[in-house]
Structure formats: structure tokens, C-alpha cells
Short mmCIF file of C-alpha atoms in Angstrom, two decimals:
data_model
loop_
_atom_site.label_atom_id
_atom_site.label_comp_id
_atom_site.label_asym_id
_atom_site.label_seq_id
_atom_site.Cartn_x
_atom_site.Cartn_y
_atom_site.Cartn_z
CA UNK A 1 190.76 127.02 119.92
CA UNK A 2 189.69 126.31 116.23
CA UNK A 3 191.23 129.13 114.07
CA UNK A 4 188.20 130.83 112.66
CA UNK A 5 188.37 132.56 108.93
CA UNK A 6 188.93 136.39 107.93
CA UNK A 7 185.70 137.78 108.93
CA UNK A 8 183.00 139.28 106.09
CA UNK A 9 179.81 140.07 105.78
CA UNK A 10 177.07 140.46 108.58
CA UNK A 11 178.03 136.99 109.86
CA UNK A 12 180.95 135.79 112.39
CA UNK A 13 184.30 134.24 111.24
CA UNK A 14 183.29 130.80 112.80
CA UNK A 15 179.31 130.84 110.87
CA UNK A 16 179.12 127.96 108.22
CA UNK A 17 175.48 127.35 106.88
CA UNK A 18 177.08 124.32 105.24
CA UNK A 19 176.25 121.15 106.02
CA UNK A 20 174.13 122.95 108.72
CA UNK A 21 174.04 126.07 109.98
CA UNK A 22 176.37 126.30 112.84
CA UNK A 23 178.48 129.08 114.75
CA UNK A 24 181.43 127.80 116.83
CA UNK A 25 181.30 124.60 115.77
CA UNK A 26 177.47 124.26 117.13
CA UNK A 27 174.37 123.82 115.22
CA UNK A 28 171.82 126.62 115.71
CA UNK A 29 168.67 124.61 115.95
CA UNK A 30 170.55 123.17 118.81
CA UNK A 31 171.04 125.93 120.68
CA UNK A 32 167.36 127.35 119.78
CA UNK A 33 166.20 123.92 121.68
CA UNK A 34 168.47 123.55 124.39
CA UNK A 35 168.35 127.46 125.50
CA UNK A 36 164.91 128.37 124.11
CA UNK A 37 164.51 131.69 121.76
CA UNK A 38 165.26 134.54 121.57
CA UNK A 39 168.77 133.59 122.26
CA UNK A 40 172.02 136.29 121.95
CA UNK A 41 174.56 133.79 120.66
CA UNK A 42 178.13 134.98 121.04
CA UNK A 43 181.42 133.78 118.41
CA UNK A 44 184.38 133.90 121.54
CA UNK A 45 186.81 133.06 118.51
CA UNK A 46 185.94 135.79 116.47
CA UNK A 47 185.68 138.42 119.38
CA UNK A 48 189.31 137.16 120.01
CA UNK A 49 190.36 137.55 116.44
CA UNK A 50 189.12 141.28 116.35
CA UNK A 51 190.72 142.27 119.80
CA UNK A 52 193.85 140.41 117.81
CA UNK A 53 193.65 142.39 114.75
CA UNK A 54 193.01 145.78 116.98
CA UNK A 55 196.33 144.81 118.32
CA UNK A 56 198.19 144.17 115.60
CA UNK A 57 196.98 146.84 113.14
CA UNK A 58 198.01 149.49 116.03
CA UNK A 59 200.85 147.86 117.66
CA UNK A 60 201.75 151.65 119.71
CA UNK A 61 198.92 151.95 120.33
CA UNK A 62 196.42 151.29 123.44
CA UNK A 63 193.69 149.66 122.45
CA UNK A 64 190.85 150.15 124.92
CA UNK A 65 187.61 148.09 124.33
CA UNK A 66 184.24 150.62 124.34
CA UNK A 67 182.22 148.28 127.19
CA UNK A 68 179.07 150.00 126.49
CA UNK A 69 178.46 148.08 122.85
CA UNK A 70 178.49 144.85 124.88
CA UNK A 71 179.81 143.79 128.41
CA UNK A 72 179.42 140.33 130.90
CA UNK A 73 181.64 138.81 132.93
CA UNK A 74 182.74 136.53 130.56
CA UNK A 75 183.43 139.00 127.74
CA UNK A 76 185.41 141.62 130.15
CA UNK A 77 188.05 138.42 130.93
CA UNK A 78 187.95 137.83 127.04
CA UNK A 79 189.10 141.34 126.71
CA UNK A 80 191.21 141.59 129.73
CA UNK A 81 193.25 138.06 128.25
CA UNK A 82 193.71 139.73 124.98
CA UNK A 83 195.60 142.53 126.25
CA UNK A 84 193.27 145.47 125.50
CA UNK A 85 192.23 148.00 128.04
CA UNK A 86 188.22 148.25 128.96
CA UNK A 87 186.39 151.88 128.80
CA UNK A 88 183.13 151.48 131.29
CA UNK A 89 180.47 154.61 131.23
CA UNK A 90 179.12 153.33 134.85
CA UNK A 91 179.27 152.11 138.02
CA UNK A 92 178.14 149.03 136.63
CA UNK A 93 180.43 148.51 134.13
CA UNK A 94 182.96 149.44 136.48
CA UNK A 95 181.56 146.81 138.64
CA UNK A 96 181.73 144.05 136.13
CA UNK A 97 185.03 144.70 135.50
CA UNK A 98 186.25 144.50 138.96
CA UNK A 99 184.45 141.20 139.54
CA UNK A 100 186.80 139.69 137.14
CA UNK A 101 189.95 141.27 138.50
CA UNK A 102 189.88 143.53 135.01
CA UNK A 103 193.31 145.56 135.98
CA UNK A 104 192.11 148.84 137.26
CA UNK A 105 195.28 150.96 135.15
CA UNK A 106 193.70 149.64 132.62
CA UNK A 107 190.21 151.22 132.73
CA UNK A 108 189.24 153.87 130.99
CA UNK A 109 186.10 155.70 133.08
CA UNK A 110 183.57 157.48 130.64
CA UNK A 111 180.42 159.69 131.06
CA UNK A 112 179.09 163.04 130.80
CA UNK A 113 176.99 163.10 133.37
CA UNK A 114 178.81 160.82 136.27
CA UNK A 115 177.71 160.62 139.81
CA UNK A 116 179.07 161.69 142.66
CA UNK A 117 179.24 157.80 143.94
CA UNK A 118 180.47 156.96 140.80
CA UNK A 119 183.47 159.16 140.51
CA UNK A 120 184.15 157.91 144.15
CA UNK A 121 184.39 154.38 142.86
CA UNK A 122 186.16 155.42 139.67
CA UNK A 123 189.09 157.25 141.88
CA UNK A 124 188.91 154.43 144.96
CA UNK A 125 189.92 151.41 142.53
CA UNK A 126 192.64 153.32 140.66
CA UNK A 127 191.38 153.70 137.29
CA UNK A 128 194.21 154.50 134.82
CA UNK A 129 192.10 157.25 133.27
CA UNK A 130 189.00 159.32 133.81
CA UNK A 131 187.86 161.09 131.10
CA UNK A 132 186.53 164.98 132.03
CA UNK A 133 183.75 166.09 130.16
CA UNK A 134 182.67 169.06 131.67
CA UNK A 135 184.06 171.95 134.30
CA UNK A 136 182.35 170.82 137.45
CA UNK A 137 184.00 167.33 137.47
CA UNK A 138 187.40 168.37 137.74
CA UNK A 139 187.08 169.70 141.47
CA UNK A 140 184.99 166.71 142.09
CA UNK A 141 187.32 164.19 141.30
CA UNK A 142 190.31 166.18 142.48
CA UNK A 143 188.52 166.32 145.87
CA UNK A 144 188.06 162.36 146.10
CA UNK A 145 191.99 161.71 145.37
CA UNK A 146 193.16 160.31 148.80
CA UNK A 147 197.11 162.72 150.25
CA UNK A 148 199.37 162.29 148.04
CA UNK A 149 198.08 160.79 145.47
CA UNK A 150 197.15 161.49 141.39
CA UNK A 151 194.74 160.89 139.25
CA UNK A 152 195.22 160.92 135.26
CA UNK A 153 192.12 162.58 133.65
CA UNK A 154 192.39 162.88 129.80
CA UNK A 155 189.84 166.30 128.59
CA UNK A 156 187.00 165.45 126.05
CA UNK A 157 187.16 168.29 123.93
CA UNK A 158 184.69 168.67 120.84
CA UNK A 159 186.74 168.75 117.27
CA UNK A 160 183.29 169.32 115.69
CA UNK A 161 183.62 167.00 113.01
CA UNK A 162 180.20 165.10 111.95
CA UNK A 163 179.99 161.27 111.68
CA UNK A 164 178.12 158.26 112.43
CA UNK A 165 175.20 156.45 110.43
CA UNK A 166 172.82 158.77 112.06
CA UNK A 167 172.16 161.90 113.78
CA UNK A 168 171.19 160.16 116.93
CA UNK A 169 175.10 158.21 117.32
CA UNK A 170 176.67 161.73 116.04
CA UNK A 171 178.62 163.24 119.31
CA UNK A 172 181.81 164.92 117.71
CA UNK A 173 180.22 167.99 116.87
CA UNK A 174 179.40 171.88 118.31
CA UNK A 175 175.64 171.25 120.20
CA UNK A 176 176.17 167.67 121.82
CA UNK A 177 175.86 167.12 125.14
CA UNK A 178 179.18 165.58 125.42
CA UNK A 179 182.63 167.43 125.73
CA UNK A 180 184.08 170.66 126.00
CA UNK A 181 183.62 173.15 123.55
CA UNK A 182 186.82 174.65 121.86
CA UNK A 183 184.42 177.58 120.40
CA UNK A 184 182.99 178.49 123.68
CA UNK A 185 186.45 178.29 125.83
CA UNK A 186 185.22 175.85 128.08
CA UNK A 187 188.34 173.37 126.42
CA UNK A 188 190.78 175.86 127.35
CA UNK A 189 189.16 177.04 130.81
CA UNK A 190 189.46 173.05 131.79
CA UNK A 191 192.74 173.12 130.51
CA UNK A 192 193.72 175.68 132.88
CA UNK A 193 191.76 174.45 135.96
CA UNK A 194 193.51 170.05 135.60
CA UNK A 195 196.62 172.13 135.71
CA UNK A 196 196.09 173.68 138.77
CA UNK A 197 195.04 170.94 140.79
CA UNK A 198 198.25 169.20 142.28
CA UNK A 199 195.97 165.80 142.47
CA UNK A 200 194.72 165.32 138.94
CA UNK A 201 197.72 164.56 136.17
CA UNK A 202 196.49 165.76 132.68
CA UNK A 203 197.56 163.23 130.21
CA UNK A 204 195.85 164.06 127.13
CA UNK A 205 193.21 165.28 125.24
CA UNK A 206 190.20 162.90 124.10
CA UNK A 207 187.37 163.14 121.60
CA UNK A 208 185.21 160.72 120.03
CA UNK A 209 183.08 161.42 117.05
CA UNK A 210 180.03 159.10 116.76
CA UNK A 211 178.88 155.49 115.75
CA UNK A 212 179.05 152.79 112.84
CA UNK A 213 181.43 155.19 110.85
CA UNK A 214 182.72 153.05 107.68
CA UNK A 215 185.78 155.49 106.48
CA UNK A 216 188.58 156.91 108.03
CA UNK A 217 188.32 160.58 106.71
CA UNK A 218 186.45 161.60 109.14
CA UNK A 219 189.38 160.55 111.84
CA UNK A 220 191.84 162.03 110.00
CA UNK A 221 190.18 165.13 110.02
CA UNK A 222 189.71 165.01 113.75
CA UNK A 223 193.55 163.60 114.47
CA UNK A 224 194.33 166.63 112.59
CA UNK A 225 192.00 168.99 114.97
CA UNK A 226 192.91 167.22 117.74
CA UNK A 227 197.20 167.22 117.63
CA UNK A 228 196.42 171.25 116.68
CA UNK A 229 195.10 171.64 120.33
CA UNK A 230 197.89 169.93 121.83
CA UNK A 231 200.16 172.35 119.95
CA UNK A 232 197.97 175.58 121.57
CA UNK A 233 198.25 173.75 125.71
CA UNK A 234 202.63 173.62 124.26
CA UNK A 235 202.23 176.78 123.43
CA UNK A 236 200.20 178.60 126.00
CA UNK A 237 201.50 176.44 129.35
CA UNK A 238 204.83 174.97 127.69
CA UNK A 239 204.30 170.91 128.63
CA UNK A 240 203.29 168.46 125.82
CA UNK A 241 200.70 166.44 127.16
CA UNK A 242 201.40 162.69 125.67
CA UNK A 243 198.24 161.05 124.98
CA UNK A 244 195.54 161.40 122.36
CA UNK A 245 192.38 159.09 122.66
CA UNK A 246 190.38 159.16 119.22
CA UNK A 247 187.96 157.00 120.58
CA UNK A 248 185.93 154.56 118.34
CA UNK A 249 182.70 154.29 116.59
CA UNK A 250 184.09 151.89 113.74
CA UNK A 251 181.47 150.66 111.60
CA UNK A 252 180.65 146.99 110.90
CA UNK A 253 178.72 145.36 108.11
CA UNK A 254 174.80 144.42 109.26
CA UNK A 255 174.21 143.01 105.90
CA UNK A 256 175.29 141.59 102.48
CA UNK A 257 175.56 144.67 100.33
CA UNK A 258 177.56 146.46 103.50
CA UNK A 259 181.19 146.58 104.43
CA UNK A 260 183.38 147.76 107.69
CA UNK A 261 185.79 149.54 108.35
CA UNK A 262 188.79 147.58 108.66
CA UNK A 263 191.29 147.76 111.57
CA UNK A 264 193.94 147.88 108.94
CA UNK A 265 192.75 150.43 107.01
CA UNK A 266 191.75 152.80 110.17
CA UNK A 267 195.40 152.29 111.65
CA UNK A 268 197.21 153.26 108.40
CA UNK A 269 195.55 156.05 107.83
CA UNK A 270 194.80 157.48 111.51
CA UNK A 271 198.44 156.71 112.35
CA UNK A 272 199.95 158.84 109.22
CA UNK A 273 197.57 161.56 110.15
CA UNK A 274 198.70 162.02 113.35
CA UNK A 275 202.92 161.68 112.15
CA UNK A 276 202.59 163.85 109.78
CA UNK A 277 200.22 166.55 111.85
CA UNK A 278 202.26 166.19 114.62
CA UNK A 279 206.00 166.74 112.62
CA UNK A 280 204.25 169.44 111.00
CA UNK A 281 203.68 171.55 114.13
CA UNK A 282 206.97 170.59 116.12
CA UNK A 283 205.35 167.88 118.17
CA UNK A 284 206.15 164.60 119.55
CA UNK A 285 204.04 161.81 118.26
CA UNK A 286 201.48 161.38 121.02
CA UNK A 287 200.85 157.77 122.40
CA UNK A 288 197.41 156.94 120.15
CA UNK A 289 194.31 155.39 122.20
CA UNK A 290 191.59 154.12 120.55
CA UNK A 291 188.27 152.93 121.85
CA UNK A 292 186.58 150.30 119.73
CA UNK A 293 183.48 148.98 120.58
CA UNK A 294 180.81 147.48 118.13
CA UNK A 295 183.71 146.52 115.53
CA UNK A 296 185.07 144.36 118.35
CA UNK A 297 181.01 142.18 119.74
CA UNK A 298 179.28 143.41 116.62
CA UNK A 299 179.96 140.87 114.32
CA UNK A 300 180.70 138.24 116.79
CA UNK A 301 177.15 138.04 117.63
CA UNK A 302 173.59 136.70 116.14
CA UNK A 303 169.90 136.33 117.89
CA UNK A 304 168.10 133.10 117.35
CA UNK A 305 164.16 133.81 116.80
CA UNK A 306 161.39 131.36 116.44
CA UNK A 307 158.49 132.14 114.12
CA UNK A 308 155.08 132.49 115.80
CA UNK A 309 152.93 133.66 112.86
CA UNK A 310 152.58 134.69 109.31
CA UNK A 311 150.51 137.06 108.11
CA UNK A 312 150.12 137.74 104.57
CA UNK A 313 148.58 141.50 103.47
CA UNK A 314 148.03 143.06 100.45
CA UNK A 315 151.37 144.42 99.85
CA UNK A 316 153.69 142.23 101.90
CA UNK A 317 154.23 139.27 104.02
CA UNK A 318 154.66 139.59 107.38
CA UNK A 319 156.59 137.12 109.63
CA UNK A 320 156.35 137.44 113.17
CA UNK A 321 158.99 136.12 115.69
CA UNK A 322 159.08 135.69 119.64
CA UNK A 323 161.29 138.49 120.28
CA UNK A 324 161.78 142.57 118.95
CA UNK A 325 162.55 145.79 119.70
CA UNK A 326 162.93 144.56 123.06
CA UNK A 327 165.72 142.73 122.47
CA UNK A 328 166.84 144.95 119.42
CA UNK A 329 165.77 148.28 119.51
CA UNK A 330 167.89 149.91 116.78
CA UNK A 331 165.73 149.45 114.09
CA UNK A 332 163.12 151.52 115.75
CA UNK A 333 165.71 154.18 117.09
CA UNK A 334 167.93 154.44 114.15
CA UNK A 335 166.02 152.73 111.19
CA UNK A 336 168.83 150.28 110.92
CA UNK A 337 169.00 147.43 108.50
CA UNK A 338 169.44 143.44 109.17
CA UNK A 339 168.99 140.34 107.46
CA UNK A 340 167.76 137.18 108.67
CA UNK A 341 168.16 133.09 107.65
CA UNK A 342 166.20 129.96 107.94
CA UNK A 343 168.27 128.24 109.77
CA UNK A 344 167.57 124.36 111.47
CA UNK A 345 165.63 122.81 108.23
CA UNK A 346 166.13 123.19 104.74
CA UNK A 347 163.70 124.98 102.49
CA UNK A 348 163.42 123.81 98.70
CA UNK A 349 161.08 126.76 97.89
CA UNK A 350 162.59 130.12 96.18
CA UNK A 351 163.10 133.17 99.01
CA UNK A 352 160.56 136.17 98.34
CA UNK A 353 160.99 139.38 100.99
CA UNK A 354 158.93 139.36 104.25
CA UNK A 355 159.01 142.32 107.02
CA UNK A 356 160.68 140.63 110.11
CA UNK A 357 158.28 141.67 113.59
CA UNK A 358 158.26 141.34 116.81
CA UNK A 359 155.50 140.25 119.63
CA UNK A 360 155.32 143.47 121.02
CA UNK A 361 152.11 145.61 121.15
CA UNK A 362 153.86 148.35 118.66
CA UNK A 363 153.49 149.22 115.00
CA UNK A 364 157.24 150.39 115.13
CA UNK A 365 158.01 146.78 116.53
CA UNK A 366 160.10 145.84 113.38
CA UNK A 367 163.20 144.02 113.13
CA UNK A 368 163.88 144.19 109.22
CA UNK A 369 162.11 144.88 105.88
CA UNK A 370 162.27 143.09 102.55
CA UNK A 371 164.14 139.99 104.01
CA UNK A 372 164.48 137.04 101.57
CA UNK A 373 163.17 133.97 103.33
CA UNK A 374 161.61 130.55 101.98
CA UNK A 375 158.52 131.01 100.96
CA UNK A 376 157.26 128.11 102.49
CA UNK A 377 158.35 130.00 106.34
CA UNK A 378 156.20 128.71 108.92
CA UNK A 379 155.52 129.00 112.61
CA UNK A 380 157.81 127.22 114.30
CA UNK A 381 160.66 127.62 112.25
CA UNK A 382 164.07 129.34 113.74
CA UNK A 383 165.43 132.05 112.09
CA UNK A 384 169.36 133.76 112.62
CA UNK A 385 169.88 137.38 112.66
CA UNK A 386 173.66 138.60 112.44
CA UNK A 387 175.48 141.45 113.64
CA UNK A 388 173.67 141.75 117.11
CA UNK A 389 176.72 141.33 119.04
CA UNK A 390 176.62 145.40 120.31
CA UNK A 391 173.87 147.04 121.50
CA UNK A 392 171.22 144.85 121.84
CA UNK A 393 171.69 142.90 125.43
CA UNK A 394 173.46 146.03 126.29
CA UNK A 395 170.38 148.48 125.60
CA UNK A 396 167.48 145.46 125.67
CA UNK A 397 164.44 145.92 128.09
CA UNK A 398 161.56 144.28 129.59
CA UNK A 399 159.11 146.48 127.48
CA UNK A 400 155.65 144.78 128.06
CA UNK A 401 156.96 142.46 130.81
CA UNK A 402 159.34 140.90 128.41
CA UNK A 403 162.07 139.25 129.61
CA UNK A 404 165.55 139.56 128.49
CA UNK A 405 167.08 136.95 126.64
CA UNK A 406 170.55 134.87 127.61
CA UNK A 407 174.05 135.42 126.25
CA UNK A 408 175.24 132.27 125.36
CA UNK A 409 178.93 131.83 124.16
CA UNK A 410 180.04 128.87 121.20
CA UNK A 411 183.53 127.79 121.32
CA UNK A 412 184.97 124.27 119.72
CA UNK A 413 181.90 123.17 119.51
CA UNK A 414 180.82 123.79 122.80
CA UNK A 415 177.95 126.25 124.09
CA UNK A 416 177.58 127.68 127.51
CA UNK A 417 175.35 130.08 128.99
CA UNK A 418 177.14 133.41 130.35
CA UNK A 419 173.79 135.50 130.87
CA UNK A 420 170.42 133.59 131.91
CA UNK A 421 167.50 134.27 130.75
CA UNK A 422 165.44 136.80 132.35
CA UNK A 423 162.31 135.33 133.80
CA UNK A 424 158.83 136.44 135.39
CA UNK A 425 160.32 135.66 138.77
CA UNK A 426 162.88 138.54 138.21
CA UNK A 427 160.07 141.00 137.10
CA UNK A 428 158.07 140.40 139.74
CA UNK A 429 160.71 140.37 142.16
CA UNK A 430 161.51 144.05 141.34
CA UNK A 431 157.79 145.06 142.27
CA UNK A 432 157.43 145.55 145.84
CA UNK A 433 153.47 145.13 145.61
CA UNK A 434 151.25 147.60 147.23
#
């Protein structure tokens, strides 16, 4: 495997524009042709290199990869080679995982709102942790555990500290839907009720505070919060439970004038706050989990577009593309930003901004404003948009009969497809007619 460099920027570690624009040692314009557009392309190298620098920036740590941001078959054995655990919100995440013989101690099971057939599946393979987010699961999954055996549950209890890039992604705080409320008792009621089930094993307390959050303060403040409440269960019940999970929500850099949040500089500081909480009340260091997700496929990815049309109005140029909110819907959920390159011919003409659209029969179908492309951009041309490694397959759709585009991995030069293309076949296939 080609050793790719330190990652920076919107763009993967193994992107080079120079002498063409290439990821993984393959040209773009090639892949545009040989696996038609849109096109997820995924960096394998530089997905390994973050799961590597997860692992060495929090080497006492378990670091469990958030399966949400991005999962396939091909990615959970990426993640399952690289040593990191796999958190999966679903049965179908859960299923994806098994296919690949992902190690079931290993998986972390997530959700507020899991089904009964779910939990069943969850407890049947031997998932190493389910996470309890409200009162009514804990009988539940107590009541699937076969004689004799345990389950570990960790409690996701609200520290109600704010963060994320927007209020949508924000789920650490008091009036979420997800975990149990300190404030209201519901922490401590749950507390009570995992202890009194001889089936379920409570190893730890859980939280997790939002999405695309670029500092650590806001972690620190919630280690602090967090190592507090396992001094109160010490106190009140006299065990020390021996796991915190902090979760993840690490942000990552979508374009040029935007920067990360480093594993490094997470670990350091997340780490200390935790010591020095922890000696501070009497405590033994709890083992730290953490649960990235986007910092880990983020990056790693990019969409090839082709252009279709451009449209010039009175106040700005509009480029449209073959894909959208379709296959990225964040900038219509969240407002977020991206940038875009010409990529496949080169352009002698100075860049001016455009507004990046999609095909799709919205006026909210935009992909990016005031992106500097060639003025001379034409129909036809392919254009690269970074950072759309996490949640875009994972949350694409088939709005307007769209199909969803393939994954397809680079390595050493080499490109194969790990997702096909979703075609009208598979649409109509789904409608059983009248």
C-alpha cells in the first residue's frame, strides 16, 4: 500500500491535482468514464491512516468506529483489520457487520428508539455492548438474554453540554430525544433498575454530544460531567463502573479556509481531563471509548459530477450537475459548505464563483455557493467535490426516482466498485404495481 501524506484540507491524503488530478493513484476522469457520474469515490489509504492515527493518539483507549457516517462491506473489514471496534444504530448495520465476520465483542449497538427484533438480534450475536437510552429497554433486553448469561449495557446519560455545527447534529443537551436525563432522575432510576437485573452487566456510562465539533472544550467539559456521575453510582451503590464512552462527533475540514479537529489534539486533552477529574474525586481512571465517525470516511471521500448546464442570471452563474441533494443532502438540511474542482481537462481561463445545483425539481437543490471554477465551465465537464466520505451514501435517496450512486474504492492505483449503482430496475422492482 502506497504511504499516503498527512492529511489537510477538504481533500484525501492520497489527492494530487498534479500532473492530473488523481486519488489513489487513479485519474478522476477515469473513473467518471469507466463508472459513470455521480460517483462516491473512496481513499482506502487514507481511511486506514485515520483508523491508524485514532489508534495511536489513544493507545488505552477503545476506539469504536460510528458506522452510521458511512458503512459497506468493504469499509466494515477495513475497520475490523485496523483494530477498531464498529458502533451500528440498526439491524442493518448490524447485518453488514456480521456478513463480514465483524467480531461481535466488538460491536457497539446504538439507538434510541430500537426494535423489539432488533434488540433480539443485538443480544443473539453477542454484541460487546448495548447502549440504553431510555427505561423501557432495560427489561427488554434483560428479557432476551438466554439462562445464564450477561449482557453489558453502557447508560446514555445527557451531560447537557451544547455542540455540533448546528442545532440539528446537537444531541448532548437537556430536550433531545436521546439519553437519560440527569435533571429529571431518569439517569439515576436506570441506574438502579441495570443493577437489579442479574442478566444485564452495567459497564459504564455513555454520552455523546453532537456533530462536526472542531475543539475539544466542549469534551472536556463533558469528561468532567461525565467521571462526576460515576463518582455519585460509587457513592450511592459502592461499585465503580469502568467504562466511559464519550462518543464522537469530531469535526473535519469541508473546505480551504476550514480545519479539524485532530486526533492528537482531542486525545491530549480528553485524556488529561478525565486523569485529572477522576484523581480529583478518588476514582480510578475509567477505560476511555470513543466513537469516531465522519473524522474517520469524511475526508477519505469525494463525488465525481458531470456538468449538464450553465445558466448565467443576473447576479450569478449557475452550474448544474447530474447529481444533488439526493446524493448530498446536507447542504439543504444543515446549510453546509463545499467546494468543488475542474478536474479531467485543464482550464487556462481565471476561476470566478458559480452556485453548484443539482437535477432535482427543488429550489433548495444546491450543492455549494460562490465556488471558484474556470470560467470557461461547460457541459460535459467533470467536476470533484471533497469531504463526502460521511453522510452522503449513508443518508442518499431516490428523491424523484433517482438512483443512488456507487461506492467505488482507489487503492495503488487500482479502482473497484464496492456499491453498484442503483438503477431503474431496482426502483421498479420495489413497486409491486397495482
Amino acid at each position: 500500500m502506497s504511504e499516503p501524506r498527512s492529511p489537510g484540507g477538504p481533500w484525501s491524503a492520497t489527492t494530487r491535482f498534479e500532473p492530473v488530478a488523481a486519488t489513489g493513484g487513479v485519474p478522476l476522469a477515469d473513473i467518471a468514464e469507466r463508472f459513470g457520474t455521480p460517483v462516491y469515490v473512496l481513499d482506502e489509504a487514507d481511511v486506514r491512516q485515520r483508523c491508524r492515527a485514532y489508534r495511536s493518539a489513544l493507545p488505552g483507549a477503545r476506539v469504536v468506529y460510528a458506522a452510521k457516517a458511512f458503512l459497506c462491506r468493504a469499509m466494515a473489514a477495513w475497520i475490523r483489520a485496523e483494530g477498531l471496534g464498529l458502533d451500528v444504530c440498526s439491524g442493518g448495520e448490524l447485518a453488514i457487520a456480521r456478513s463480514v465476520g465483524f467480531p461481535a465483542d466488538r460491536i457497539v449497538f446504538h439507538g434510541n428508539a430500537k426494535s423489539p427484533a432488533e434488540l433480539r438480534q443485538a443480544v443473539e450475536c453477542g454484541v460487546g455492548r448495548v447502549v440504553v437510552d431510555n427505561l423501557a429497554e432495560i427489561a427488554r433486553i434483560a428479557g432476551l438474554v438466554p439462562p445464564g448469561g450477561r449482557q453489558k449495557v453502557l447508560l446514555r446519560v445527557i451531560p447537557d453540554v451544547e455542540a455540533g455545527a448546528h442545532p440539528a447534529v446537537r444531541t448532548g443537551g437537556e430536550g433531545q430525544k436521546f439519553g437519560l436525563s440527569v435533571a429529571t432522575g431518569d439517569a439515576a432510576a436506570a441506574v438502579a433498575r441495570v443493577l437489579r437485573q442479574p442478566e444485564l452487566e452495567l459497564a459504564g456510562l455513555h454520552c455523546h454530544l453532537g456533530s462536526q465539533i472542531r475543539t475539544a472544550e466542549p469534551y472536556e467539559e463533558a469528561a468532567h460531567v461525565m467521571v462526576e456521575q460515576l463518582a455519585r453510582i460509587r457513592d450511592t451503590y459502592g461499585i465503580v463502573l469502568p467504562e466511559l464512552d464519550l462518543g464522537g462527533g469530531q469535526g473535519i475540514a469541508y473546505v480551504e479556509d476550514e480545519h479539524g479537529l485532530a486526533p492528537a489534539d482531542f486525545a491530549v486533552r480528553v485524556v488529561k481531563a478525565v486523569e485529572e477529574r477522576a484523581a480529583a474525586l478518588g476514582l480510578p481512571v475509567p477505560a476511555l471509548i470513543v466513537e469516531p465517525g465522519r473524522s474517520v470516511s469524511g475526508p477519505a471521500g469525494l463525488t465525481l459530477y458531470r456538468v449538464v448546464a450553465v445558466k448565467r442570471a443576473l447576479t450569478r452563474t449557475f452550474v448544474a450537475v447530474d447529481g444533488g441533494m439526493s446524493d448530498n443532502p446536507r447542504p439543504s438540511l444543515y446549510g453546509a459548505r463545499y467546494t468543488a474542482r475542474l478536474v479531467g481537462r485543464r482550464s487556462g481561463t481565471p476561476p470566478r464563483p458559480v452556485t453548484l445545483v443539482g437535477h432535482h425539481c427543488e429550489a433548495g437543490d444546491v450543492l455549494a455557493e460562490d465556488v471558484p471554477l474556470p470560467a470557461d465551465v461547460r457541459p460535459g465537464d467533470v467536476l470533484a467535490v471533497p469531504a463526502t466520505g460521511a453522510y452522503h451514501h449513508s443518508m442518499a435517496s431516490s428523491y424523484n426516482l433517482t438512483g443512488r450512486p456507487p461506492v467505488v474504492a482507489v487503492l495503488d492505483g487500482t479502482a473497484r466498485l464496492v456499491v453498484r449503482r442503483e438503477d431503474i430496475d431496482d426502483l421498479l422492482r420495489r413497486d409491486v404495481g397495482l
